[in-house]
PDB file of C-alpha atoms and ligand atoms in Angstrom:
ATOM      1  CA  MET A   1    -129.279  26.116 231.434  1.00  0.00           C
ATOM      2  CA  THR A   2    -132.463  26.095 230.001  1.00  0.00           C
ATOM      3  CA  ASP A   3    -133.901  25.042 233.282  1.00  0.00           C
ATOM      4  CA  TYR A   4    -132.388  27.721 235.289  1.00  0.00           C
ATOM      5  CA  MET A   5    -133.513  30.459 232.558  1.00  0.00           C
ATOM      6  CA  GLU A   6    -137.255  28.762 232.605  1.00  0.00           C
ATOM      7  CA  ILE A   7    -137.121  29.225 236.480  1.00  0.00           C
ATOM      8  CA  THR A   8    -135.763  32.549 236.391  1.00  0.00           C
ATOM      9  CA  GLU A   9    -138.481  33.739 233.895  1.00  0.00           C
ATOM     10  CA  ALA A  10    -141.153  32.077 235.830  1.00  0.00           C
ATOM     11  CA  PHE A  11    -140.461  34.083 238.803  1.00  0.00           C
ATOM     12  CA  HIS A  12    -139.909  37.428 237.165  1.00  0.00           C
ATOM     13  CA  GLN A  13    -143.470  36.846 235.520  1.00  0.00           C
ATOM     14  CA  ALA A  14    -144.827  35.847 238.876  1.00  0.00           C
ATOM     15  CA  ARG A  15    -143.483  38.800 240.899  1.00  0.00           C
ATOM     16  CA  THR A  16    -144.316  41.307 238.341  1.00  0.00           C
ATOM     17  CA  ALA A  17    -147.940  39.957 237.772  1.00  0.00           C
ATOM     18  CA  PRO A  18    -150.132  42.995 238.451  1.00  0.00           C
ATOM     19  CA  ASP A  19    -152.941  40.574 239.618  1.00  0.00           C
ATOM     20  CA  VAL A  20    -152.757  39.000 242.938  1.00  0.00           C
ATOM     21  CA  THR A  21    -153.990  35.601 241.746  1.00  0.00           C
ATOM     22  CA  ASP A  22    -151.696  35.890 239.069  1.00  0.00           C
ATOM     23  CA  ARG A  23    -149.030  36.107 241.225  1.00  0.00           C
ATOM     24  CA  ALA A  24    -149.918  33.295 243.485  1.00  0.00           C
ATOM     25  CA  THR A  25    -150.651  31.159 240.629  1.00  0.00           C
ATOM     26  CA  GLY A  26    -147.043  32.383 238.917  1.00  0.00           C
ATOM     27  CA  LEU A  27    -145.169  31.197 242.208  1.00  0.00           C
ATOM     28  CA  GLU A  28    -147.153  28.261 242.310  1.00  0.00           C
ATOM     29  CA  GLU A  29    -145.914  27.652 238.629  1.00  0.00           C
ATOM     30  CA  ALA A  30    -142.211  28.696 239.362  1.00  0.00           C
ATOM     31  CA  ASP A  31    -142.069  26.739 242.430  1.00  0.00           C
ATOM     32  CA  ARG A  32    -143.524  23.457 240.184  1.00  0.00           C
ATOM     33  CA  ILE A  33    -140.737  24.039 237.841  1.00  0.00           C
ATOM     34  CA  GLY A  34    -137.705  24.209 239.998  1.00  0.00           C
ATOM     35  CA  GLY A  35    -138.111  25.195 243.637  1.00  0.00           C
ATOM     36  CA  VAL A  36    -137.328  28.176 245.531  1.00  0.00           C
ATOM     37  CA  ALA A  37    -134.344  26.737 247.129  1.00  0.00           C
ATOM     38  CA  LEU A  38    -132.963  25.409 243.937  1.00  0.00           C
ATOM     39  CA  VAL A  39    -133.149  28.923 242.591  1.00  0.00           C
ATOM     40  CA  GLN A  40    -131.616  30.226 245.688  1.00  0.00           C
ATOM     41  CA  ALA A  41    -128.683  27.953 245.671  1.00  0.00           C
ATOM     42  CA  ARG A  42    -128.272  28.631 241.886  1.00  0.00           C
ATOM     43  CA  LEU A  43    -128.043  32.549 242.483  1.00  0.00           C
ATOM     44  CA  GLN A  44    -125.529  31.597 245.255  1.00  0.00           C
ATOM     45  CA  GLY A  45    -123.516  29.744 242.830  1.00  0.00           C
ATOM     46  CA  GLN A  46    -123.780  26.552 244.763  1.00  0.00           C
ATOM     47  CA  GLY A  47    -124.864  22.989 243.854  1.00  0.00           C
ATOM     48  CA  ALA A  48    -124.146  21.632 240.521  1.00  0.00           C
ATOM     49  CA  GLU A  49    -125.926  19.683 237.638  1.00  0.00           C
ATOM     50  CA  PHE A  50    -123.256  17.229 237.361  1.00  0.00           C
ATOM     51  CA  CYS A  51    -121.396  15.256 240.009  1.00  0.00           C
ATOM     52  CA  ILE A  52    -118.035  16.655 240.784  1.00  0.00           C
ATOM     53  CA  ASP A  53    -116.477  13.515 241.278  1.00  0.00           C
ATOM     54  CA  CYS A  54    -117.883  11.105 238.268  1.00  0.00           C
ATOM     55  CA  ASP A  55    -119.716  13.613 235.954  1.00  0.00           C
ATOM     56  CA  GLU A  56    -122.836  11.633 236.306  1.00  0.00           C
ATOM     57  CA  ALA A  57    -126.125  13.947 236.111  1.00  0.00           C
ATOM     58  CA  ILE A  58    -127.325  14.376 239.814  1.00  0.00           C
ATOM     59  CA  PRO A  59    -131.044  13.501 239.840  1.00  0.00           C
ATOM     60  CA  ALA A  60    -133.402  16.424 239.839  1.00  0.00           C
ATOM     61  CA  LYS A  61    -134.918  14.991 243.061  1.00  0.00           C
ATOM     62  CA  ARG A  62    -131.877  15.090 244.931  1.00  0.00           C
ATOM     63  CA  ARG A  63    -130.811  18.551 243.776  1.00  0.00           C
ATOM     64  CA  ALA A  64    -134.698  19.664 244.852  1.00  0.00           C
ATOM     65  CA  ALA A  65    -133.698  18.299 248.043  1.00  0.00           C
ATOM     66  CA  ALA A  66    -130.224  19.441 248.553  1.00  0.00           C
ATOM     67  CA  PRO A  67    -129.845  22.114 246.096  1.00  0.00           C
ATOM     68  CA  TRP A  68    -126.323  22.852 247.486  1.00  0.00           C
ATOM     69  CA  ALA A  69    -125.190  19.454 246.341  1.00  0.00           C
ATOM     70  CA  GLU A  70    -122.157  19.036 244.356  1.00  0.00           C
ATOM     71  CA  ARG A  71    -121.986  15.213 243.976  1.00  0.00           C
ATOM     72  CA  CYS A  72    -124.280  12.591 243.273  1.00  0.00           C
ATOM     73  CA  ILE A  73    -125.659  10.470 246.141  1.00  0.00           C
ATOM     74  CA  SER A  74    -122.941   7.656 245.770  1.00  0.00           C
ATOM     75  CA  CYS A  75    -120.146  10.041 245.366  1.00  0.00           C
ATOM     76  CA  GLN A  76    -121.679  11.890 248.357  1.00  0.00           C
ATOM     77  CA  ASP A  77    -121.691   8.443 250.585  1.00  0.00           C
ATOM     78  CA  ASP A  78    -117.897   7.877 249.754  1.00  0.00           C
ATOM     79  CA  HIS A  79    -116.979  11.608 250.414  1.00  0.00           C
ATOM     80  CA  ASP A  80    -118.768  11.448 253.664  1.00  0.00           C
ATOM     81  CA  LYS A  81    -116.854   8.036 254.636  1.00  0.00           C
ATOM     82  CA  ARG A  82    -113.792   9.588 253.645  1.00  0.00           C
ATOM     83  CA  GLU A  83    -114.224  12.635 255.917  1.00  0.00           C
ATOM     84  CA  GLY A  84    -115.784  10.641 258.665  1.00  0.00           C
ATOM     85  CA  ARG A  85    -112.570   8.619 258.962  1.00  0.00           C
ATOM     86  CA  ARG A  86    -111.137  12.212 260.576  1.00  0.00           C
ATOM     87  CA  HIS A  87    -113.488  11.468 263.182  1.00  0.00           C
ATOM     88  CA  GLY A  88    -112.229   7.788 263.714  1.00  0.00           C
TER      89      GLY A  88
HETATM   90 ZN1   ZN B   1    -120.713  10.737 241.276  1.00  0.00          ZN
END
């Protein structure tokens, strides 16, 4: 979980920076590394680095857009279709 540690550290440094400019720069950096949503999702124990269905790595882009995602796009699609059947 190197990514996670890196993000956590970046946010910690940003929050504790004595200078407001450093803080802003640090937050920008932290945001660039992982994104606030991803960090929050990780802290809440949501989302997954690997698809829970096929074990493929979930692309960083997808995780950034949907930090709660537990499946890769193709498995999520299949899952949605299966779930969708309940509604006809
Ligand atoms: Zn998958």
